[in-house]
Amino acid sequence: FELFRAAAATTAARRMAQAAAQSSRSSSSQASNRLHLSRSPYLAQHANDPVHWQPWGDEAFALAKARDQLVFLSIGYSTCHWCHVMHRESFQNADIAKLLNDNFVSIKLDREERPDVDRVYMNFVLALGVGGGWPLSVWLTPDKRPIFGGTYFPPENRYFGRPGFASVLQSLSDSWRNKRDQVETQGTEILAALRKHAVPPAPPSAAAFDPSRPAALCLRQLRDRFDSELGGFGRAPKFPQPSLLAFLLRLAGLRSAADPAESAEALAMCRLTLDCMARGGIHDHVNGGFHRYSTDAKWHVPHFEKMLYDQAQLCSTFAVTSRLCAKEDAGTAKELADTAVGIVEYVCRELSHPAGGFYSAQDADSLPEGSAEDAAGGHGHGKKEGAFCVWTWGQLAAALEGGSIGDVPYLKAFAAVYSCAEAGNVDPYQDPHDELRGQNVLIRRKAWRELAQQLGLSEQQLRAGITDCLLRLREVRAKRPPPHLDDKLLTCWNSMMISALAQAGRLLNRPDWLEHARRGAEFIRCHLWREDTRTLYRVAYPDGQDGVTLGPAPVKAFLDDHAQLIGALLQLYRATLHQPYLAWARQLQAEQDAAFWCSEAKAYFDTRRQSADAGDAANAAAPELPLRLLDDHDGAEPCGNSVSAVNLASLRALDDNSGSYSSRGGELLNRFSQTLGRQPMALTEMASACLLTAAGPPATLVLAAPAEDQLEPLLQAAWSSDGPVRRPDLTLMRPQDAGWCSGYGPIDGRAAAYLCRDFTCQLPVTEPAELADLLAGI
């Protein structure tokens, strides 16, 4: 890599002049920008660039071979702030575009459409030691071997230690022409190293893994990183990290009887973190929902984009925490529940397709209030991060004028509650681009009771008045230029939202949320699933006012799409006991096993095997990728293997006469036993699967009724009890959905509930109150 770093040290201007003088090709001979053919919102943002972008595919690499040129692969997503910056600075720059067009075949790729490609080349960049992130910039040989890469490059050599993009382009072009053997050898060596480390090491022995062990270590690691003052784990920037919180909530529920102190500690970490997040600027107090992360340790100044997967996971987390702490602290429980309500209302209002699916994200950047609309629909120089969300003092005064809470003017009360100031409330150190000067990011630093006393109001008065203030601000916001909406409909993220709506809908007694979950599942079945070929697809796009299309080049689903959809269907079945959800989950699990399981690795790969006769070779990559990866890390989303481990534990509890679910789940946990035994924080969702597996024989509630519509009173009684939240391993089922309990039925024509624990079933009950009492003791 020093070959390229040294060459990149010369100035951008001289290099561009050399490129113009030396190029024997005219830019007119290059293929034109072909991104207008794509349905991806990210690619659409680049469809009018002077760069002759190609979409990812065989045609682009054939072009590179025919022209004997390197490939420049640029990966990002439509709501990525630094992708927008590099777009403005480099990809709309005519001189840099000429460098790219004359010397490279340039490919633009949406990482959310093709996470498989992104992961392969992100692993390469991480191996260089330069850090990961987006935009991801990678240079490949025409046969897809990576030779150099990084993330954001400024257009010129203006940042200390970071070469300019033009300089890098010229040095790489020179090396490909003049030092071809070195470049190709390096590409071969890099690919061999990546293949060697594509699969995490297997456990040293074949001894069965003890799933009871990771929980204590994971709790200890989380305790060591926990911010006991402000919540969250680690220092700035602070991310929500819902998979860590989900583990703590499962631990709190399952250990509530066996180890009350450990249970209380886990729940306290969640409560503090969620309370601080809900008060903070990372929470959109006006429109609901949560921004991507906080740039500071106090949850104040966020990175303003909003992702569907964050809303889904946090909706579940707030709902479960609300129910777990309801008896000890009803006030906190209500605030947590209200925050979950705000998340769902935001998703239903801003991220919902008329057919029932959910869009992917809202951008961080937008035009400030009063700006003209960007005619190109792109990310022009006038857009600023957070412009849609933040408030000057004058804007607050205008929106809140004339209102009061008792004798306290709205503006005074609102400023006290959300720490607003005439000069703005953003620390300059959290505003490196000077985009938030004079702006206020809403954050509530004090409890409602303390604020009410400070203003001489009752708490009820203050809350009601602030609610009206927020509604006024929402009306003002509705007139601002909106942030870009990424309207892709991803199977994986839709499934996460469906699961959240099903679980939270039951926990918070919101039948309307259950209906949204049902419509979401039907959306996937209608638009992303082909029953005749048993094929699940990754992404769909809006088509016209209410229509949906898979686009010109449909992308088949990856492991995380399958795993998250199975999890969503199991959660829907648990919430409704509607048998078709369980049947589809079982079918999808069989399809996932056939397409993604590797019997040699004892785990699921991210991508499907090439063909039915491709064997189980660990690196039998899909034809268009140089290697096949096995994900072993839970990040912003839990990885497919972790979600699969939880799914298999649930399927085993429902019905596992053959032992296949138990066997595969055990193999999966054993495969990752080294990570679980040393650094379970890296796989907290799989640590949750360990908790569920180690809990012993699950408690099972069998509900039998003459007709499905007669199940609801007992099902509602079950979910209103503490059973499902304190025992996340509690299995709810109908007798006809599992062979072992097929003899259980209604009593005297009435719906009946059978609670079975430790392979023993108690006498059935028919009254909802009796069932609630029965579940109180589990």
PDB file of C-alpha atoms in Angstrom, residues 339-510:
ATOM      1  CA  THR A 339     -41.993   7.112  23.887  1.00  0.00           C
ATOM      2  CA  ALA A 340     -42.828   3.811  22.175  1.00  0.00           C
ATOM      3  CA  VAL A 341     -46.123   5.355  21.067  1.00  0.00           C
ATOM      4  CA  GLY A 342     -44.225   8.293  19.568  1.00  0.00           C
ATOM      5  CA  ILE A 343     -41.963   5.915  17.623  1.00  0.00           C
ATOM      6  CA  VAL A 344     -44.908   4.036  16.120  1.00  0.00           C
ATOM      7  CA  GLU A 345     -46.799   7.212  15.288  1.00  0.00           C
ATOM      8  CA  TYR A 346     -43.708   8.561  13.505  1.00  0.00           C
ATOM      9  CA  VAL A 347     -43.230   5.338  11.515  1.00  0.00           C
ATOM     10  CA  CYS A 348     -46.902   5.156  10.548  1.00  0.00           C
ATOM     11  CA  ARG A 349     -46.965   8.833   9.563  1.00  0.00           C
ATOM     12  CA  GLU A 350     -43.611   9.218   7.809  1.00  0.00           C
ATOM     13  CA  LEU A 351     -42.285   5.782   6.827  1.00  0.00           C
ATOM     14  CA  SER A 352     -45.359   3.819   5.725  1.00  0.00           C
ATOM     15  CA  HIS A 353     -46.269   2.719   2.218  1.00  0.00           C
ATOM     16  CA  PRO A 354     -50.010   2.588   1.443  1.00  0.00           C
ATOM     17  CA  ALA A 355     -49.791  -1.170   0.808  1.00  0.00           C
ATOM     18  CA  GLY A 356     -48.502  -1.845   4.335  1.00  0.00           C
ATOM     19  CA  GLY A 357     -44.719  -1.862   3.980  1.00  0.00           C
ATOM     20  CA  PHE A 358     -42.221   0.492   5.596  1.00  0.00           C
ATOM     21  CA  TYR A 359     -39.665   2.807   3.998  1.00  0.00           C
ATOM     22  CA  SER A 360     -36.013   2.652   4.976  1.00  0.00           C
ATOM     23  CA  ALA A 361     -34.869   6.033   6.281  1.00  0.00           C
ATOM     24  CA  GLN A 362     -35.025   9.822   6.415  1.00  0.00           C
ATOM     25  CA  ASP A 363     -31.950  11.884   5.654  1.00  0.00           C
ATOM     26  CA  ALA A 364     -29.965  13.990   8.104  1.00  0.00           C
ATOM     27  CA  ASP A 365     -29.573  16.845   5.607  1.00  0.00           C
ATOM     28  CA  SER A 366     -32.246  19.213   4.333  1.00  0.00           C
ATOM     29  CA  LEU A 367     -32.689  22.768   3.156  1.00  0.00           C
ATOM     30  CA  PRO A 368     -33.091  25.362   5.933  1.00  0.00           C
ATOM     31  CA  GLU A 369     -36.474  26.975   6.493  1.00  0.00           C
ATOM     32  CA  GLY A 370     -37.177  29.579   3.839  1.00  0.00           C
ATOM     33  CA  SER A 371     -34.832  28.064   1.253  1.00  0.00           C
ATOM     34  CA  ALA A 372     -35.989  27.393  -2.269  1.00  0.00           C
ATOM     35  CA  GLU A 373     -36.561  23.765  -3.155  1.00  0.00           C
ATOM     36  CA  ASP A 374     -33.550  22.059  -4.674  1.00  0.00           C
ATOM     37  CA  ALA A 375     -34.643  21.843  -8.301  1.00  0.00           C
ATOM     38  CA  ALA A 376     -32.465  18.817  -9.005  1.00  0.00           C
ATOM     39  CA  GLY A 377     -33.761  16.925  -6.010  1.00  0.00           C
ATOM     40  CA  GLY A 378     -30.163  16.223  -5.015  1.00  0.00           C
ATOM     41  CA  HIS A 379     -27.940  17.371  -2.201  1.00  0.00           C
ATOM     42  CA  GLY A 380     -26.895  20.855  -3.150  1.00  0.00           C
ATOM     43  CA  HIS A 381     -24.694  23.237  -1.230  1.00  0.00           C
ATOM     44  CA  GLY A 382     -27.676  24.767   0.556  1.00  0.00           C
ATOM     45  CA  LYS A 383     -28.549  21.640   2.514  1.00  0.00           C
ATOM     46  CA  LYS A 384     -27.480  21.414   6.137  1.00  0.00           C
ATOM     47  CA  GLU A 385     -27.499  18.601   8.634  1.00  0.00           C
ATOM     48  CA  GLY A 386     -30.432  18.835  11.030  1.00  0.00           C
ATOM     49  CA  ALA A 387     -32.032  21.842   9.322  1.00  0.00           C
ATOM     50  CA  PHE A 388     -35.462  20.194   9.417  1.00  0.00           C
ATOM     51  CA  CYS A 389     -35.227  19.521  13.169  1.00  0.00           C
ATOM     52  CA  VAL A 390     -33.504  22.457  14.873  1.00  0.00           C
ATOM     53  CA  TRP A 391     -34.848  25.826  16.043  1.00  0.00           C
ATOM     54  CA  THR A 392     -33.576  29.345  16.361  1.00  0.00           C
ATOM     55  CA  TRP A 393     -34.946  31.417  19.224  1.00  0.00           C
ATOM     56  CA  GLY A 394     -36.862  33.540  16.734  1.00  0.00           C
ATOM     57  CA  GLN A 395     -38.513  30.500  15.165  1.00  0.00           C
ATOM     58  CA  LEU A 396     -39.594  29.243  18.592  1.00  0.00           C
ATOM     59  CA  ALA A 397     -40.936  32.664  19.545  1.00  0.00           C
ATOM     60  CA  ALA A 398     -42.960  32.927  16.330  1.00  0.00           C
ATOM     61  CA  ALA A 399     -44.411  29.417  16.641  1.00  0.00           C
ATOM     62  CA  LEU A 400     -45.327  29.745  20.330  1.00  0.00           C
ATOM     63  CA  GLU A 401     -46.509  33.358  20.281  1.00  0.00           C
ATOM     64  CA  GLY A 402     -49.715  34.096  22.205  1.00  0.00           C
ATOM     65  CA  GLY A 403     -49.865  30.836  24.127  1.00  0.00           C
ATOM     66  CA  SER A 404     -49.442  30.383  27.850  1.00  0.00           C
ATOM     67  CA  ILE A 405     -49.678  27.779  30.589  1.00  0.00           C
ATOM     68  CA  GLY A 406     -51.469  29.600  33.357  1.00  0.00           C
ATOM     69  CA  ASP A 407     -49.510  32.820  33.677  1.00  0.00           C
ATOM     70  CA  VAL A 408     -46.344  31.375  32.102  1.00  0.00           C
ATOM     71  CA  PRO A 409     -45.852  32.215  28.404  1.00  0.00           C
ATOM     72  CA  TYR A 410     -45.357  29.219  26.148  1.00  0.00           C
ATOM     73  CA  LEU A 411     -41.881  30.362  25.094  1.00  0.00           C
ATOM     74  CA  LYS A 412     -40.634  30.656  28.682  1.00  0.00           C
ATOM     75  CA  ALA A 413     -42.044  27.282  29.668  1.00  0.00           C
ATOM     76  CA  PHE A 414     -40.800  25.542  26.545  1.00  0.00           C
ATOM     77  CA  ALA A 415     -37.307  27.024  26.853  1.00  0.00           C
ATOM     78  CA  ALA A 416     -37.111  25.852  30.469  1.00  0.00           C
ATOM     79  CA  VAL A 417     -38.254  22.336  29.620  1.00  0.00           C
ATOM     80  CA  TYR A 418     -36.006  21.837  26.578  1.00  0.00           C
ATOM     81  CA  SER A 419     -32.979  23.942  27.593  1.00  0.00           C
ATOM     82  CA  CYS A 420     -33.360  26.426  24.725  1.00  0.00           C
ATOM     83  CA  ALA A 421     -31.378  29.674  24.618  1.00  0.00           C
ATOM     84  CA  GLU A 422     -31.450  32.831  22.505  1.00  0.00           C
ATOM     85  CA  ALA A 423     -27.917  32.113  21.264  1.00  0.00           C
ATOM     86  CA  GLY A 424     -28.673  28.423  20.703  1.00  0.00           C
ATOM     87  CA  ASN A 425     -27.765  25.500  22.929  1.00  0.00           C
ATOM     88  CA  VAL A 426     -25.282  23.517  20.806  1.00  0.00           C
ATOM     89  CA  ASP A 427     -21.707  23.213  22.030  1.00  0.00           C
ATOM     90  CA  PRO A 428     -19.422  24.491  19.198  1.00  0.00           C
ATOM     91  CA  TYR A 429     -17.220  21.425  19.678  1.00  0.00           C
ATOM     92  CA  GLN A 430     -20.205  19.308  18.581  1.00  0.00           C
ATOM     93  CA  ASP A 431     -20.666  21.446  15.456  1.00  0.00           C
ATOM     94  CA  PRO A 432     -17.450  21.087  13.418  1.00  0.00           C
ATOM     95  CA  HIS A 433     -19.066  22.361  10.193  1.00  0.00           C
ATOM     96  CA  ASP A 434     -20.720  25.352  11.868  1.00  0.00           C
ATOM     97  CA  GLU A 435     -24.160  24.191  10.695  1.00  0.00           C
ATOM     98  CA  LEU A 436     -25.846  24.479  14.110  1.00  0.00           C
ATOM     99  CA  ARG A 437     -24.686  27.936  15.215  1.00  0.00           C
ATOM    100  CA  GLY A 438     -27.547  29.785  16.884  1.00  0.00           C
ATOM    101  CA  GLN A 439     -29.743  26.671  16.780  1.00  0.00           C
ATOM    102  CA  ASN A 440     -31.453  24.746  19.555  1.00  0.00           C
ATOM    103  CA  VAL A 441     -31.570  20.945  19.701  1.00  0.00           C
ATOM    104  CA  LEU A 442     -34.333  20.046  22.146  1.00  0.00           C
ATOM    105  CA  ILE A 443     -33.175  18.211  25.279  1.00  0.00           C
ATOM    106  CA  ARG A 444     -34.995  17.840  28.588  1.00  0.00           C
ATOM    107  CA  ARG A 445     -32.419  17.753  31.354  1.00  0.00           C
ATOM    108  CA  LYS A 446     -34.726  17.788  34.394  1.00  0.00           C
ATOM    109  CA  ALA A 447     -37.657  15.706  35.618  1.00  0.00           C
ATOM    110  CA  TRP A 448     -41.160  16.973  34.939  1.00  0.00           C
ATOM    111  CA  ARG A 449     -41.850  17.446  38.630  1.00  0.00           C
ATOM    112  CA  GLU A 450     -38.767  19.630  39.117  1.00  0.00           C
ATOM    113  CA  LEU A 451     -39.587  21.700  36.032  1.00  0.00           C
ATOM    114  CA  ALA A 452     -43.184  22.231  37.187  1.00  0.00           C
ATOM    115  CA  GLN A 453     -42.005  23.445  40.591  1.00  0.00           C
ATOM    116  CA  GLN A 454     -39.488  25.757  38.928  1.00  0.00           C
ATOM    117  CA  LEU A 455     -42.243  27.362  36.836  1.00  0.00           C
ATOM    118  CA  GLY A 456     -44.869  27.420  39.572  1.00  0.00           C
ATOM    119  CA  LEU A 457     -47.188  25.025  37.735  1.00  0.00           C
ATOM    120  CA  SER A 458     -48.661  21.623  38.404  1.00  0.00           C
ATOM    121  CA  GLU A 459     -47.038  18.755  36.566  1.00  0.00           C
ATOM    122  CA  GLN A 460     -50.279  18.023  34.756  1.00  0.00           C
ATOM    123  CA  GLN A 461     -50.581  21.662  33.619  1.00  0.00           C
ATOM    124  CA  LEU A 462     -47.011  21.709  32.359  1.00  0.00           C
ATOM    125  CA  ARG A 463     -47.263  18.441  30.423  1.00  0.00           C
ATOM    126  CA  ALA A 464     -50.522  19.495  28.754  1.00  0.00           C
ATOM    127  CA  GLY A 465     -49.119  22.879  27.757  1.00  0.00           C
ATOM    128  CA  ILE A 466     -45.885  21.420  26.384  1.00  0.00           C
ATOM    129  CA  THR A 467     -47.888  18.910  24.360  1.00  0.00           C
ATOM    130  CA  ASP A 468     -49.673  21.823  22.703  1.00  0.00           C
ATOM    131  CA  CYS A 469     -46.331  23.571  22.088  1.00  0.00           C
ATOM    132  CA  LEU A 470     -44.975  20.463  20.357  1.00  0.00           C
ATOM    133  CA  LEU A 471     -48.043  20.249  18.138  1.00  0.00           C
ATOM    134  CA  ARG A 472     -47.503  23.867  17.090  1.00  0.00           C
ATOM    135  CA  LEU A 473     -43.877  23.116  16.228  1.00  0.00           C
ATOM    136  CA  ARG A 474     -44.940  20.054  14.238  1.00  0.00           C
ATOM    137  CA  GLU A 475     -47.201  22.295  12.146  1.00  0.00           C
ATOM    138  CA  VAL A 476     -44.266  24.635  11.487  1.00  0.00           C
ATOM    139  CA  ARG A 477     -42.030  21.734  10.539  1.00  0.00           C
ATOM    140  CA  ALA A 478     -44.587  20.438   8.080  1.00  0.00           C
ATOM    141  CA  LYS A 479     -44.018  23.621   6.040  1.00  0.00           C
ATOM    142  CA  ARG A 480     -40.228  23.251   5.949  1.00  0.00           C
ATOM    143  CA  PRO A 481     -38.400  21.592   3.040  1.00  0.00           C
ATOM    144  CA  PRO A 482     -38.452  17.945   4.132  1.00  0.00           C
ATOM    145  CA  PRO A 483     -35.388  15.730   4.328  1.00  0.00           C
ATOM    146  CA  HIS A 484     -34.917  13.161   1.607  1.00  0.00           C
ATOM    147  CA  LEU A 485     -36.902   9.952   2.127  1.00  0.00           C
ATOM    148  CA  ASP A 486     -35.215   6.682   1.204  1.00  0.00           C
ATOM    149  CA  ASP A 487     -38.305   4.797   0.076  1.00  0.00           C
ATOM    150  CA  LYS A 488     -36.723   1.392  -0.498  1.00  0.00           C
ATOM    151  CA  LEU A 489     -38.712  -1.374   1.184  1.00  0.00           C
ATOM    152  CA  LEU A 490     -36.238  -3.885   2.635  1.00  0.00           C
ATOM    153  CA  THR A 491     -37.399  -7.318   3.770  1.00  0.00           C
ATOM    154  CA  CYS A 492     -34.996  -7.336   6.705  1.00  0.00           C
ATOM    155  CA  TRP A 493     -35.961  -3.945   8.147  1.00  0.00           C
ATOM    156  CA  ASN A 494     -39.658  -4.405   7.414  1.00  0.00           C
ATOM    157  CA  SER A 495     -39.511  -7.678   9.320  1.00  0.00           C
ATOM    158  CA  MET A 496     -37.906  -5.963  12.301  1.00  0.00           C
ATOM    159  CA  MET A 497     -40.718  -3.403  12.344  1.00  0.00           C
ATOM    160  CA  ILE A 498     -43.380  -6.114  12.030  1.00  0.00           C
ATOM    161  CA  SER A 499     -41.875  -7.969  14.986  1.00  0.00           C
ATOM    162  CA  ALA A 500     -41.779  -4.781  17.063  1.00  0.00           C
ATOM    163  CA  LEU A 501     -45.380  -3.892  16.272  1.00  0.00           C
ATOM    164  CA  ALA A 502     -46.583  -7.386  17.154  1.00  0.00           C
ATOM    165  CA  GLN A 503     -44.741  -7.519  20.477  1.00  0.00           C
ATOM    166  CA  ALA A 504     -45.306  -3.907  21.540  1.00  0.00           C
ATOM    167  CA  GLY A 505     -48.893  -4.043  20.344  1.00  0.00           C
ATOM    168  CA  ARG A 506     -49.616  -6.857  22.771  1.00  0.00           C
ATOM    169  CA  LEU A 507     -47.537  -5.487  25.648  1.00  0.00           C
ATOM    170  CA  LEU A 508     -49.118  -2.024  25.458  1.00  0.00           C
ATOM    171  CA  ASN A 509     -52.589  -3.253  24.448  1.00  0.00           C
ATOM    172  CA  ARG A 510     -52.627  -1.576  21.049  1.00  0.00           C
TER     173      ARG A 510
END
